[in-house]
């Protein structure tokens, strides 16, 4: 996660700059929606990376042959990332088409904040409940 802090800092600075420059734009709701979607995507990315790491560690600690471990790790990564990306894309498209508003943007930003605060608990629960 430490390697992402510098990248995140630059991205945050760019987003703040863009938001300030585009303040008078009549499509400001969509600009803020894009910013909130990027924030939510970053939060979800870090959570998914932690979940995949925890599950991969559980698979490596199991007493099965190396070929099965490699196969299960690939399968698990594909399942988790595939479902996560699929659900995220559908949610983003539905939000932009149906619910994009000032209130919707506030809800997304509050959700991103809440999820980022609870990320350790989310990672722990999902990692514990994932069946290997």
PDB file of C-alpha atoms in Angstrom, residues 9-128:
ATOM      1  CA  UNK A   9      -1.281  12.045  -3.834  1.00  0.00           C
ATOM      2  CA  UNK A  10      -0.619  13.032  -7.442  1.00  0.00           C
ATOM      3  CA  UNK A  11      -4.059  11.814  -8.551  1.00  0.00           C
ATOM      4  CA  UNK A  12      -5.751  13.740  -5.739  1.00  0.00           C
ATOM      5  CA  UNK A  13      -3.884  16.915  -6.691  1.00  0.00           C
ATOM      6  CA  UNK A  14      -4.882  16.513 -10.345  1.00  0.00           C
ATOM      7  CA  UNK A  15      -8.519  15.880  -9.442  1.00  0.00           C
ATOM      8  CA  UNK A  16      -8.651  18.911  -7.138  1.00  0.00           C
ATOM      9  CA  UNK A  17      -7.114  21.050  -9.881  1.00  0.00           C
ATOM     10  CA  UNK A  18      -9.600  19.799 -12.478  1.00  0.00           C
ATOM     11  CA  UNK A  19     -12.505  20.367 -10.118  1.00  0.00           C
ATOM     12  CA  UNK A  20     -11.409  23.952  -9.492  1.00  0.00           C
ATOM     13  CA  UNK A  21     -10.861  24.693 -13.187  1.00  0.00           C
ATOM     14  CA  UNK A  22     -14.225  23.252 -14.226  1.00  0.00           C
ATOM     15  CA  UNK A  23     -16.262  24.935 -11.480  1.00  0.00           C
ATOM     16  CA  UNK A  24     -18.472  26.910 -13.847  1.00  0.00           C
ATOM     17  CA  UNK A  25     -19.124  24.019 -16.232  1.00  0.00           C
ATOM     18  CA  UNK A  26     -22.786  23.106 -16.804  1.00  0.00           C
ATOM     19  CA  UNK A  27     -21.877  19.383 -16.641  1.00  0.00           C
ATOM     20  CA  UNK A  28     -20.384  19.741 -13.155  1.00  0.00           C
ATOM     21  CA  UNK A  29     -22.589  16.941 -11.782  1.00  0.00           C
ATOM     22  CA  UNK A  30     -20.987  14.468 -14.196  1.00  0.00           C
ATOM     23  CA  UNK A  31     -17.488  15.770 -13.440  1.00  0.00           C
ATOM     24  CA  UNK A  32     -18.038  15.294  -9.699  1.00  0.00           C
ATOM     25  CA  UNK A  33     -19.573  11.878 -10.412  1.00  0.00           C
ATOM     26  CA  UNK A  34     -16.409  10.904 -12.268  1.00  0.00           C
ATOM     27  CA  UNK A  35     -14.274  12.072  -9.369  1.00  0.00           C
ATOM     28  CA  UNK A  36     -16.387  10.103  -6.881  1.00  0.00           C
ATOM     29  CA  UNK A  37     -16.314   7.008  -9.079  1.00  0.00           C
ATOM     30  CA  UNK A  38     -12.503   7.176  -9.235  1.00  0.00           C
ATOM     31  CA  UNK A  39     -12.359   7.524  -5.448  1.00  0.00           C
ATOM     32  CA  UNK A  40     -14.684   4.562  -4.967  1.00  0.00           C
ATOM     33  CA  UNK A  41     -12.728   2.498  -7.495  1.00  0.00           C
ATOM     34  CA  UNK A  42      -9.472   3.176  -5.635  1.00  0.00           C
ATOM     35  CA  UNK A  43     -11.021   2.150  -2.317  1.00  0.00           C
ATOM     36  CA  UNK A  44     -12.457  -1.028  -3.831  1.00  0.00           C
ATOM     37  CA  UNK A  45      -9.158  -1.811  -5.588  1.00  0.00           C
ATOM     38  CA  UNK A  46      -7.231  -1.715  -2.308  1.00  0.00           C
ATOM     39  CA  UNK A  47      -9.834  -3.869  -0.566  1.00  0.00           C
ATOM     40  CA  UNK A  48      -9.864  -6.443  -3.369  1.00  0.00           C
ATOM     41  CA  UNK A  49      -6.054  -6.590  -3.396  1.00  0.00           C
ATOM     42  CA  UNK A  50      -6.044  -7.289   0.356  1.00  0.00           C
ATOM     43  CA  UNK A  51      -8.753  -9.934   0.002  1.00  0.00           C
ATOM     44  CA  UNK A  52      -6.934 -11.695  -2.823  1.00  0.00           C
ATOM     45  CA  UNK A  53      -3.700 -11.562  -0.795  1.00  0.00           C
ATOM     46  CA  UNK A  54      -5.341 -13.097   2.278  1.00  0.00           C
ATOM     47  CA  UNK A  55      -7.039 -15.850   0.302  1.00  0.00           C
ATOM     48  CA  UNK A  56      -3.826 -16.575  -1.608  1.00  0.00           C
ATOM     49  CA  UNK A  57      -1.998 -16.952   1.705  1.00  0.00           C
ATOM     50  CA  UNK A  58      -4.674 -19.383   2.917  1.00  0.00           C
ATOM     51  CA  UNK A  59      -4.313 -21.432  -0.265  1.00  0.00           C
ATOM     52  CA  UNK A  60      -0.512 -21.504   0.047  1.00  0.00           C
ATOM     53  CA  UNK A  61      -0.757 -22.729   3.637  1.00  0.00           C
ATOM     54  CA  UNK A  62      -2.963 -25.667   2.662  1.00  0.00           C
ATOM     55  CA  UNK A  63      -1.331 -29.068   2.408  1.00  0.00           C
ATOM     56  CA  UNK A  64      -1.960 -29.773  -1.256  1.00  0.00           C
ATOM     57  CA  UNK A  65       0.380 -30.279  -4.223  1.00  0.00           C
ATOM     58  CA  UNK A  66       2.004 -27.203  -5.802  1.00  0.00           C
ATOM     59  CA  UNK A  67       0.109 -27.579  -9.089  1.00  0.00           C
ATOM     60  CA  UNK A  68      -3.226 -27.424  -7.275  1.00  0.00           C
ATOM     61  CA  UNK A  69      -2.095 -24.368  -5.306  1.00  0.00           C
ATOM     62  CA  UNK A  70      -1.123 -22.552  -8.512  1.00  0.00           C
ATOM     63  CA  UNK A  71      -4.411 -23.518 -10.197  1.00  0.00           C
ATOM     64  CA  UNK A  72      -6.509 -22.432  -7.216  1.00  0.00           C
ATOM     65  CA  UNK A  73      -4.697 -19.104  -6.887  1.00  0.00           C
ATOM     66  CA  UNK A  74      -5.291 -18.319 -10.567  1.00  0.00           C
ATOM     67  CA  UNK A  75      -8.913 -19.414 -10.310  1.00  0.00           C
ATOM     68  CA  UNK A  76      -9.514 -17.387  -7.155  1.00  0.00           C
ATOM     69  CA  UNK A  77      -7.949 -14.237  -8.598  1.00  0.00           C
ATOM     70  CA  UNK A  78     -10.011 -14.594 -11.775  1.00  0.00           C
ATOM     71  CA  UNK A  79     -13.261 -15.130  -9.844  1.00  0.00           C
ATOM     72  CA  UNK A  80     -12.773 -12.264  -7.402  1.00  0.00           C
ATOM     73  CA  UNK A  81     -11.511  -9.746  -9.955  1.00  0.00           C
ATOM     74  CA  UNK A  82     -14.068 -10.828 -12.561  1.00  0.00           C
ATOM     75  CA  UNK A  83     -17.038 -10.480 -10.246  1.00  0.00           C
ATOM     76  CA  UNK A  84     -15.725  -7.213  -8.795  1.00  0.00           C
ATOM     77  CA  UNK A  85     -15.104  -5.601 -12.170  1.00  0.00           C
ATOM     78  CA  UNK A  86     -18.405  -6.860 -13.594  1.00  0.00           C
ATOM     79  CA  UNK A  87     -20.473  -5.561 -10.704  1.00  0.00           C
ATOM     80  CA  UNK A  88     -18.565  -2.255 -10.686  1.00  0.00           C
ATOM     81  CA  UNK A  89     -19.081  -1.626 -14.401  1.00  0.00           C
ATOM     82  CA  UNK A  90     -22.806  -2.361 -14.176  1.00  0.00           C
ATOM     83  CA  UNK A  91     -23.161  -0.121 -11.105  1.00  0.00           C
ATOM     84  CA  UNK A  92     -21.257   2.746 -12.743  1.00  0.00           C
ATOM     85  CA  UNK A  93     -23.283   2.581 -15.956  1.00  0.00           C
ATOM     86  CA  UNK A  94     -26.588   2.430 -14.065  1.00  0.00           C
ATOM     87  CA  UNK A  95     -25.541   5.335 -11.860  1.00  0.00           C
ATOM     88  CA  UNK A  96     -24.489   7.533 -14.773  1.00  0.00           C
ATOM     89  CA  UNK A  97     -27.651   6.736 -16.750  1.00  0.00           C
ATOM     90  CA  UNK A  98     -30.256   6.824 -13.985  1.00  0.00           C
ATOM     91  CA  UNK A  99     -29.140   8.404 -10.740  1.00  0.00           C
ATOM     92  CA  UNK A 100     -26.448  10.981 -11.501  1.00  0.00           C
ATOM     93  CA  UNK A 101     -27.278  14.024  -9.381  1.00  0.00           C
ATOM     94  CA  UNK A 102     -25.885  16.125  -6.593  1.00  0.00           C
ATOM     95  CA  UNK A 103     -27.529  13.862  -4.026  1.00  0.00           C
ATOM     96  CA  UNK A 104     -26.207  10.767  -5.790  1.00  0.00           C
ATOM     97  CA  UNK A 105     -22.696  12.224  -5.771  1.00  0.00           C
ATOM     98  CA  UNK A 106     -22.966  12.924  -2.046  1.00  0.00           C
ATOM     99  CA  UNK A 107     -24.111   9.349  -1.438  1.00  0.00           C
ATOM    100  CA  UNK A 108     -21.182   7.921  -3.433  1.00  0.00           C
ATOM    101  CA  UNK A 109     -18.646  10.055  -1.583  1.00  0.00           C
ATOM    102  CA  UNK A 110     -20.107   9.053   1.793  1.00  0.00           C
ATOM    103  CA  UNK A 111     -20.081   5.377   0.733  1.00  0.00           C
ATOM    104  CA  UNK A 112     -16.445   5.639  -0.378  1.00  0.00           C
ATOM    105  CA  UNK A 113     -15.512   7.184   2.963  1.00  0.00           C
ATOM    106  CA  UNK A 114     -17.457   4.579   4.949  1.00  0.00           C
ATOM    107  CA  UNK A 115     -16.050   1.661   2.990  1.00  0.00           C
ATOM    108  CA  UNK A 116     -12.500   2.999   3.331  1.00  0.00           C
ATOM    109  CA  UNK A 117     -12.938   3.272   7.104  1.00  0.00           C
ATOM    110  CA  UNK A 118     -14.295  -0.277   7.334  1.00  0.00           C
ATOM    111  CA  UNK A 119     -11.835  -1.828   4.870  1.00  0.00           C
ATOM    112  CA  UNK A 120     -10.031  -4.020   7.417  1.00  0.00           C
ATOM    113  CA  UNK A 121     -13.298  -5.500   8.688  1.00  0.00           C
ATOM    114  CA  UNK A 122     -14.549  -6.074   5.139  1.00  0.00           C
ATOM    115  CA  UNK A 123     -11.299  -7.812   4.161  1.00  0.00           C
ATOM    116  CA  UNK A 124     -11.403  -9.994   7.270  1.00  0.00           C
ATOM    117  CA  UNK A 125     -15.044 -11.053   6.812  1.00  0.00           C
ATOM    118  CA  UNK A 126     -14.726 -11.829   3.109  1.00  0.00           C
ATOM    119  CA  UNK A 127     -11.434 -13.682   3.597  1.00  0.00           C
ATOM    120  CA  UNK A 128     -12.890 -15.772   6.415  1.00  0.00           C
TER     121      UNK A 128
END
